[in-house]
Tab-separated table of C-alpha atoms in Angstrom:
chain	number	residue	atom	x	y	z
A	115	MET	CA	-19.215	51.059	-78.235
A	116	ALA	CA	-19.356	49.486	-74.821
A	117	SER	CA	-20.946	46.087	-74.574
A	118	PRO	CA	-24.229	45.948	-72.659
A	119	ARG	CA	-23.891	45.008	-68.991
A	120	THR	CA	-25.011	41.437	-68.397
A	121	ARG	CA	-27.296	40.680	-65.508
A	122	PRO	CA	-26.342	37.838	-63.173
A	123	SER	CA	-28.406	34.699	-63.561
A	124	SER	CA	-31.189	34.046	-61.075
A	125	GLU	CA	-29.439	30.829	-60.017
A	126	LEU	CA	-26.249	32.752	-59.198
A	127	VAL	CA	-28.204	35.271	-57.134
A	128	TYR	CA	-30.041	32.473	-55.318
A	129	ASN	CA	-26.815	30.636	-54.457
A	130	THR	CA	-25.236	33.894	-53.276
A	131	ILE	CA	-28.179	34.513	-50.947
A	132	ILE	CA	-27.766	31.043	-49.478
A	133	ASP	CA	-24.019	31.582	-48.949
A	134	VAL	CA	-24.681	34.863	-47.143
A	135	LEU	CA	-27.435	33.464	-44.918
A	136	LEU	CA	-25.321	30.458	-43.982
A	137	ARG	CA	-22.793	32.850	-42.439
A	138	LEU	CA	-25.246	34.451	-40.028
A	139	PRO	CA	-24.042	33.602	-36.487
A	140	PRO	CA	-26.319	31.130	-34.666
A	141	GLU	CA	-25.634	32.830	-31.321
A	142	GLU	CA	-27.544	35.849	-32.669
A	143	PRO	CA	-30.935	34.329	-33.604
A	144	ALA	CA	-32.413	37.810	-34.062
A	145	HIS	CA	-30.399	38.116	-37.288
A	146	LEU	CA	-32.133	35.053	-38.712
A	147	VAL	CA	-35.545	36.423	-37.768
A	148	ARG	CA	-34.832	39.782	-39.402
A	149	ALA	CA	-33.501	38.078	-42.527
A	150	SER	CA	-36.704	36.049	-42.836
A	151	LEU	CA	-38.680	39.312	-42.984
A	152	VAL	CA	-36.767	40.741	-45.960
A	153	CYS	CA	-38.861	38.969	-48.599
A	154	LYS	CA	-40.718	35.740	-49.299
A	155	GLN	CA	-37.724	34.250	-51.113
A	156	TRP	CA	-35.428	34.701	-48.114
A	157	ARG	CA	-38.077	33.251	-45.818
A	158	ARG	CA	-38.421	30.197	-48.056
A	159	VAL	CA	-34.638	29.735	-47.998
A	160	LEU	CA	-34.384	30.053	-44.210
A	161	THR	CA	-37.207	27.590	-43.534
A	162	HIS	CA	-36.261	24.987	-46.136
A	163	PRO	CA	-35.190	21.658	-44.544
A	164	ASP	CA	-32.072	21.476	-46.746
A	165	PHE	CA	-30.916	24.916	-45.566
A	166	LEU	CA	-31.591	24.080	-41.912
A	167	ARG	CA	-29.671	20.822	-42.244
A	168	LEU	CA	-26.674	22.542	-43.887
A	169	TYR	CA	-26.752	25.439	-41.389
A	170	ALA	CA	-26.718	22.994	-38.466
A	171	ARG	CA	-23.889	20.982	-40.026
A	172	ILE	CA	-21.732	24.102	-40.506
A	173	HIS	CA	-22.300	25.602	-37.057
A	174	ARG	CA	-22.592	22.254	-35.216
A	175	THR	CA	-23.710	22.673	-31.591
A	176	PRO	CA	-26.694	25.050	-31.458
A	177	PRO	CA	-26.443	27.978	-29.029
A	178	LEU	CA	-28.372	28.227	-25.787
A	179	LEU	CA	-31.384	30.444	-26.479
A	180	GLY	CA	-32.806	30.377	-22.966
A	181	PHE	CA	-34.117	28.227	-20.147
A	182	PHE	CA	-37.382	27.370	-18.437
A	183	ASN	CA	-37.959	28.844	-14.994
A	184	LEU	CA	-40.830	28.410	-12.551
A	185	CYS	CA	-42.529	31.797	-12.224
A	186	SER	CA	-45.003	32.764	-9.527
A	187	SER	CA	-48.592	32.921	-10.688
A	188	HIS	CA	-51.043	35.393	-9.183
A	189	SER	CA	-53.964	34.055	-11.199
A	190	GLN	CA	-56.777	32.285	-9.356
A	191	SER	CA	-57.364	30.027	-12.374
A	192	HIS	CA	-53.662	29.023	-12.475
A	193	PRO	CA	-52.540	28.474	-8.859
A	194	GLY	CA	-48.940	27.723	-8.004
A	195	PRO	CA	-45.791	28.195	-10.079
A	196	ILE	CA	-46.005	28.162	-13.888
A	197	PRO	CA	-43.039	27.460	-16.193
A	198	CYS	CA	-41.962	30.344	-18.386
A	199	PHE	CA	-39.216	30.655	-20.974
A	200	VAL	CA	-36.417	33.089	-20.106
A	201	PRO	CA	-34.294	34.115	-23.121
A	202	VAL	CA	-30.543	34.392	-22.681
A	203	PRO	CA	-29.273	37.913	-23.550
A	204	THR	CA	-27.035	38.002	-26.622
A	205	THR	CA	-24.299	40.406	-27.667
A	206	ALA	CA	-26.783	42.050	-30.010
A	207	VAL	CA	-28.673	43.381	-26.998
A	208	GLY	CA	-27.578	46.838	-25.981
A	209	ALA	CA	-26.160	47.974	-22.687
A	210	GLY	CA	-29.613	48.941	-21.528
A	211	SER	CA	-30.904	45.379	-21.727
A	212	PRO	CA	-32.865	44.073	-18.733
A	213	SER	CA	-31.103	42.126	-16.027
A	214	SER	CA	-31.639	38.432	-15.526
A	215	SER	CA	-34.093	39.065	-12.686
A	216	SER	CA	-36.173	41.450	-14.785
A	217	SER	CA	-36.001	38.981	-17.677
A	218	VAL	CA	-37.526	36.338	-15.437
A	219	ALA	CA	-40.234	38.755	-14.335
A	220	ALA	CA	-40.992	39.711	-17.925
A	221	ALA	CA	-41.078	36.076	-18.976
A	222	ALA	CA	-43.775	35.410	-16.397
A	223	GLU	CA	-46.137	37.348	-18.635
A	224	GLY	CA	-45.642	34.665	-21.288
A	225	ALA	CA	-45.906	31.681	-18.957
A	226	LEU	CA	-46.899	28.354	-20.451
A	227	ALA	CA	-50.663	28.332	-20.054
A	228	ILE	CA	-51.463	26.541	-23.307
A	229	ASP	CA	-55.199	25.983	-23.799
A	230	HIS	CA	-55.846	28.044	-20.648
A	231	CYS	CA	-54.173	25.439	-18.443
A	232	PRO	CA	-50.716	25.528	-16.817
A	233	TRP	CA	-48.130	22.975	-17.889
A	234	LEU	CA	-45.147	21.468	-16.089
A	235	VAL	CA	-41.902	21.132	-18.078
A	236	LEU	CA	-40.588	17.561	-17.769
A	237	ASP	CA	-37.769	17.511	-20.318
A	238	CYS	CA	-36.218	19.430	-23.203
A	239	ARG	CA	-34.077	17.786	-25.890
A	240	HIS	CA	-33.445	17.680	-29.653
A	241	GLY	CA	-35.495	20.835	-30.251
A	242	ARG	CA	-38.576	19.596	-28.408
A	243	VAL	CA	-40.119	20.284	-24.999
A	244	LEU	CA	-42.063	17.662	-23.031
A	245	LEU	CA	-44.800	19.081	-20.791
A	246	GLN	CA	-47.536	17.729	-18.545
A	247	ARG	CA	-50.854	19.400	-17.782
A	248	ARG	CA	-51.253	20.420	-14.137
A	249	TYR	CA	-54.082	21.083	-11.660
A	250	VAL	CA	-56.725	19.075	-13.527
A	251	ALA	CA	-58.684	15.874	-12.884
A	252	ASP	CA	-57.165	12.553	-13.900
A	253	ASP	CA	-59.419	12.201	-16.944
A	254	ALA	CA	-58.176	15.580	-18.249
A	255	ARG	CA	-54.465	14.970	-17.719
A	256	ALA	CA	-52.206	14.705	-20.729
A	257	SER	CA	-48.642	15.176	-21.879
A	258	LEU	CA	-47.583	17.449	-24.695
A	259	VAL	CA	-44.543	17.522	-26.981
A	260	TRP	CA	-44.002	21.068	-28.228
A	261	ASP	CA	-41.609	22.573	-30.765
A	262	PRO	CA	-41.106	26.171	-29.538
A	263	ILE	CA	-39.633	27.258	-32.890
A	264	THR	CA	-42.387	26.050	-35.232
A	265	GLY	CA	-45.187	25.897	-32.672
A	266	ASP	CA	-46.024	22.270	-33.563
A	267	ARG	CA	-47.778	20.427	-30.742
A	268	HIS	CA	-48.497	16.745	-30.252
A	269	GLU	CA	-50.713	15.755	-27.327
A	270	LEU	CA	-50.112	12.337	-25.788
A	271	PRO	CA	-52.595	10.251	-23.797
A	272	TRP	CA	-51.804	10.435	-20.112
A	273	LEU	CA	-49.829	7.534	-18.644
A	274	LYS	CA	-50.555	7.149	-14.938
A	275	THR	CA	-47.271	6.922	-13.040
A	276	ALA	CA	-46.072	6.630	-9.465
A	277	SER	CA	-45.433	9.790	-7.470
A	278	ARG	CA	-41.759	9.712	-8.452
A	279	SER	CA	-41.026	9.217	-12.100
A	280	SER	CA	-38.729	10.317	-14.888
A	281	ALA	CA	-39.648	11.188	-18.476
A	282	VAL	CA	-37.572	12.102	-21.520
A	283	VAL	CA	-38.362	13.149	-25.085
A	284	LEU	CA	-35.894	12.186	-27.794
A	285	CYS	CA	-35.474	11.745	-31.516
A	286	ALA	CA	-36.884	8.421	-32.753
A	287	ALA	CA	-33.600	7.800	-34.592
A	288	ALA	CA	-31.451	8.260	-31.461
A	289	ALA	CA	-30.788	4.525	-31.287
A	290	ASP	CA	-29.610	4.557	-34.925
A	291	GLY	CA	-26.862	7.144	-34.447
A	292	CYS	CA	-28.705	10.327	-35.478
A	293	ASP	CA	-26.509	13.444	-35.146
A	294	HIS	CA	-29.583	15.526	-34.127
A	295	LEU	CA	-28.583	18.433	-36.354
A	296	SER	CA	-31.889	18.632	-38.216
A	297	CYS	CA	-34.245	16.007	-36.783
A	298	ARG	CA	-36.592	18.319	-34.897
A	299	SER	CA	-39.327	17.914	-37.531
A	300	GLY	CA	-39.047	14.108	-37.587
A	301	PRO	CA	-40.691	11.448	-35.417
A	302	PHE	CA	-39.955	11.324	-31.697
A	303	LEU	CA	-40.193	8.984	-28.720
A	304	VAL	CA	-41.197	9.671	-25.123
A	305	LEU	CA	-39.796	7.358	-22.448
A	306	CYS	CA	-41.473	7.346	-19.044
A	307	ALA	CA	-40.118	5.326	-16.119
A	308	ASP	CA	-41.128	5.014	-12.487
A	309	VAL	CA	-40.899	2.685	-9.489
A	310	GLY	CA	-44.068	1.470	-7.771
A	311	LEU	CA	-46.264	-1.495	-6.878
A	312	HIS	CA	-47.946	-1.609	-10.329
A	313	HIS	CA	-50.571	-4.125	-9.128
A	314	THR	CA	-48.099	-7.009	-8.938
A	315	PRO	CA	-47.687	-9.456	-6.028
A	316	ALA	CA	-43.904	-9.211	-6.323
A	317	GLY	CA	-43.791	-5.853	-4.542
A	318	TRP	CA	-42.126	-2.694	-5.803
A	319	ARG	CA	-41.004	-2.813	-9.414
A	320	ALA	CA	-39.384	-0.479	-11.908
A	321	ARG	CA	-41.431	0.179	-15.036
A	322	ALA	CA	-40.561	1.779	-18.361
A	323	CYS	CA	-42.928	2.573	-21.208
A	324	VAL	CA	-42.261	4.229	-24.582
A	325	TYR	CA	-44.641	6.380	-26.634
A	326	SER	CA	-44.050	6.419	-30.401
A	327	LEU	CA	-45.283	9.269	-32.594
A	328	GLN	CA	-45.348	6.905	-35.569
A	329	LEU	CA	-47.638	4.450	-33.751
A	330	ARG	CA	-49.546	7.170	-31.855
A	331	ALA	CA	-49.648	4.916	-28.788
A	332	TRP	CA	-47.772	3.789	-25.685
A	333	GLY	CA	-45.976	0.478	-26.051
A	334	ALA	CA	-46.138	-2.458	-23.665
A	335	PRO	CA	-44.534	-1.656	-20.293
A	336	VAL	CA	-41.251	-3.270	-19.282
A	337	LEU	CA	-41.092	-4.330	-15.618
A	338	ARG	CA	-38.215	-5.333	-13.389
A	339	GLY	CA	-37.952	-5.840	-9.645
A	340	PHE	CA	-36.112	-2.946	-7.958
A	341	ASP	CA	-36.674	-0.722	-4.971
A	342	HIS	CA	-34.921	1.884	-2.821
A	343	PHE	CA	-34.297	4.290	-5.664
A	344	HIS	CA	-33.374	7.962	-5.828
A	345	GLN	CA	-34.981	10.169	-8.452
A	346	SER	CA	-32.587	11.979	-10.789
A	347	ARG	CA	-32.594	13.585	-14.206
A	348	ALA	CA	-32.260	11.116	-17.081
A	349	VAL	CA	-29.160	11.130	-19.289
A	350	ILE	CA	-29.025	9.761	-22.858
A	351	ILE	CA	-25.802	8.341	-24.293
A	352	GLY	CA	-26.166	6.677	-27.679
A	353	ASP	CA	-29.052	4.208	-27.464
A	354	GLN	CA	-28.937	4.006	-23.653
A	355	VAL	CA	-31.098	6.066	-21.272
A	356	TYR	CA	-29.810	6.267	-17.680
A	357	LEU	CA	-32.760	6.875	-15.364
A	358	PHE	CA	-32.513	6.391	-11.583
A	359	ARG	CA	-29.966	5.712	-8.891
A	360	LEU	CA	-30.801	2.456	-7.129
A	361	PHE	CA	-30.309	1.399	-3.513
A	362	LEU	CA	-27.601	3.659	-1.982
A	363	GLY	CA	-26.460	4.986	-5.341
A	364	ASP	CA	-24.199	2.032	-6.091
A	365	GLN	CA	-26.329	1.069	-9.111
A	366	ILE	CA	-28.038	2.922	-11.960
A	367	LEU	CA	-31.230	1.921	-13.767
A	368	LYS	CA	-30.677	1.867	-17.537
A	369	TYR	CA	-33.105	1.471	-20.451
A	370	ASP	CA	-31.860	0.050	-23.767
A	371	LEU	CA	-33.707	1.648	-26.701
A	372	HIS	CA	-32.700	-1.136	-29.098
A	373	ARG	CA	-33.595	-4.133	-26.916
A	374	HIS	CA	-36.386	-2.417	-24.956
A	375	CYS	CA	-35.049	-3.796	-21.678
A	376	LEU	CA	-34.295	-2.449	-18.206
A	377	TYR	CA	-30.918	-3.128	-16.614
A	378	ALA	CA	-29.169	-2.289	-13.368
A	379	ILE	CA	-25.518	-1.386	-13.853
A	380	ASP	CA	-22.868	-0.684	-11.248
A	381	SER	CA	-21.960	2.933	-10.602
A	382	PRO	CA	-18.348	4.058	-11.060
A	383	GLY	CA	-16.050	3.667	-8.071
A	384	PHE	CA	-16.068	7.437	-7.527
A	385	TYR	CA	-19.256	9.171	-8.514
A	386	ASN	CA	-21.334	12.226	-7.731
A	387	LEU	CA	-24.807	11.700	-9.176
């Protein structure tokens, strides 16, 4: 008489599901979305922080899902260009997929008009997008940190800046060597820097100010005397944020996240900033 067939343990089945889901290619995010719709158990696995951390560690650098593009707005309530997210076509898309130009046009339908107000994209890093509300009075201005995957939003009080400024959003543990594989749900910092008079008798000065999610407030500004700067996109390397080119480009304004200080460093002998 044949022995009865034994059923695999629930733990074995659960571990097998995890092993299978970990092998889904990150460059095809549609596979992850479809897998999350199979059942509640699979959705719980895919959204669990431990799974996300392990998935990021295995696949390392996340793929490029898309980019933000300024789309023309024909709405009277939202004048001027509005940022919209344009997804990058993947290999899973068939031959009849729309071209890049039609993708941009289609994305305009989903332009960022959160709370019925257009937003300007200032920075995008570590799974978060930093935006600023546009075309409103000063008392209604604000900045917003948005997680496009989870939909989480954190509104920041508006920090009045000079006409030319630079702002970055980053993981709060960036200065402590975070690998940024699974920190998108953790605390963040927003660094804003500009060059202006700032109501000081010393003339034009560079200013940097940091917003902390943990403190829910802007910190004390750091000032230093500089002028003749050129605006450029900020770059983060370790615990250093490189902000502006100074004078004729022979110096760079740097902010130290650990010491909370502004420095001017010499540019390389041959550079193209």
